[in-house]
C-alpha positions as protocol buffer text, in pm:
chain_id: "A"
residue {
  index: 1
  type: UNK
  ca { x: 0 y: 0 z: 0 }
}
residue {
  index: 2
  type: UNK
  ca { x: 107 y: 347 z: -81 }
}
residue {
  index: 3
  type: UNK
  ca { x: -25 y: 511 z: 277 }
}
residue {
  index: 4
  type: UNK
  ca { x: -243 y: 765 z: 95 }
}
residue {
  index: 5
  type: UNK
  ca { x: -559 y: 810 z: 236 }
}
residue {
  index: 6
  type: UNK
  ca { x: -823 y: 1031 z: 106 }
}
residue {
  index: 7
  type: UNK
  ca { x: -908 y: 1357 z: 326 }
}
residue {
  index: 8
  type: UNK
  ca { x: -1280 y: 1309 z: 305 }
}
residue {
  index: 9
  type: UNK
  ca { x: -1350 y: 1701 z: 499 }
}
residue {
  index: 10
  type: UNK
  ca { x: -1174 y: 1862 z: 157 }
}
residue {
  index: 11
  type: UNK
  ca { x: -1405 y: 1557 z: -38 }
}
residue {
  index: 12
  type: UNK
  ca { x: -1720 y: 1660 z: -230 }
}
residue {
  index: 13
  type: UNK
  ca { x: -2004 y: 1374 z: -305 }
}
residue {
  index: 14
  type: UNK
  ca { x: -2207 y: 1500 z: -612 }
}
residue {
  index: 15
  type: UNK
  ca { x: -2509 y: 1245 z: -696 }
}
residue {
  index: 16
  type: UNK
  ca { x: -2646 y: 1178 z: -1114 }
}
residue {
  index: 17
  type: UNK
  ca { x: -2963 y: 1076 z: -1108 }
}
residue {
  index: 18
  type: UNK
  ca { x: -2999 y: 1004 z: -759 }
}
residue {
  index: 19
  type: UNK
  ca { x: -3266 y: 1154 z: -449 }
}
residue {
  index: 20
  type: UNK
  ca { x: -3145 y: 1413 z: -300 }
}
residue {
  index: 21
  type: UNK
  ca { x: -3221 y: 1224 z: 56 }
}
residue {
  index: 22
  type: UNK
  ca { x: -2975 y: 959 z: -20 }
}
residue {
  index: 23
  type: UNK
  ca { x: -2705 y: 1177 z: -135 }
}
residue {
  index: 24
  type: UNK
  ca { x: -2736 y: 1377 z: 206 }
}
residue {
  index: 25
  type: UNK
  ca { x: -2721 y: 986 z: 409 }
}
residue {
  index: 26
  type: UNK
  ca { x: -2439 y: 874 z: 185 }
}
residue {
  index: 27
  type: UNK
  ca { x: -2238 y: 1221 z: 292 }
}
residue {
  index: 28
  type: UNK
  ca { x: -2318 y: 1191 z: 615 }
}
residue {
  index: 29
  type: UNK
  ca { x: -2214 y: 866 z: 647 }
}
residue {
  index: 30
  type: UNK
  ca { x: -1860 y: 967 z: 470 }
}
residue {
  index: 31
  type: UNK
  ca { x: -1841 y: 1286 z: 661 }
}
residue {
  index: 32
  type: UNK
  ca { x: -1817 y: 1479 z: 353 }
}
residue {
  index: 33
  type: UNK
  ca { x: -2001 y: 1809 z: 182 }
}
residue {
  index: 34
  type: UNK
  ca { x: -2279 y: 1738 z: -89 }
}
residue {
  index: 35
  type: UNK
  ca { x: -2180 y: 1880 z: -410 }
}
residue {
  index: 36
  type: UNK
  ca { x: -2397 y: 2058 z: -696 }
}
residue {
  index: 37
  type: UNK
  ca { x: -2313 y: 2075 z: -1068 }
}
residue {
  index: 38
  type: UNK
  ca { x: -2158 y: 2289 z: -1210 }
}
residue {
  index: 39
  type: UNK
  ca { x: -1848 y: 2320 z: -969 }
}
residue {
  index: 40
  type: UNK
  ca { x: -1436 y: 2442 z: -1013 }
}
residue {
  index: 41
  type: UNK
  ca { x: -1189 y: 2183 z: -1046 }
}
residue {
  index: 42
  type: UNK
  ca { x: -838 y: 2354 z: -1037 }
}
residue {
  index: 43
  type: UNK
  ca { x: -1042 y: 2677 z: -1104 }
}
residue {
  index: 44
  type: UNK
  ca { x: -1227 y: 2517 z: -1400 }
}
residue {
  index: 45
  type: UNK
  ca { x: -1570 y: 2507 z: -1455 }
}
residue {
  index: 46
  type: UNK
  ca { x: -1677 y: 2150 z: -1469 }
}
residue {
  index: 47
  type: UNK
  ca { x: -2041 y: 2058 z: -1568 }
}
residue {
  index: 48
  type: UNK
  ca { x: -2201 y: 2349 z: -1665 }
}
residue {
  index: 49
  type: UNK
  ca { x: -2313 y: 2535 z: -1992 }
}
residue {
  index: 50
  type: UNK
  ca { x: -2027 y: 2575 z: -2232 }
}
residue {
  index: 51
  type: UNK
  ca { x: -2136 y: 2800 z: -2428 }
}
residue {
  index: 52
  type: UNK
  ca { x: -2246 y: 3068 z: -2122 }
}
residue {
  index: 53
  type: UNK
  ca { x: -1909 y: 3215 z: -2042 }
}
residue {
  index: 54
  type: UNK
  ca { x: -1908 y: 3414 z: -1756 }
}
């Protein structure tokens, strides 16, 4: 094993097609935030409309 361990309190659980209760359980039970689309990933915009620049 490589000893890496993921720091799920910087972690963000975003759901696809999923109710919004379980997402909210399944974060909970990771300790982690719940996550919306679009969000920044190394400052870009992942997810959202690409042709509304703003």
């Amino acid at each position: 094993m490589s000893g890496l361990k993921v720091n799920f309190n910087k972690s963000m659980l975003v759901g696809v097609k999923i109710s919004d209760s379980w997402l909210q359980a399944a974060a909970t039970a990771l300790c982690c935030k719940v996550g919306k689309v679009p969000f920044l990933y190394l400052g870009i915009p992942i997810g959202g409309d690409p042709r509304r620049l703003s």
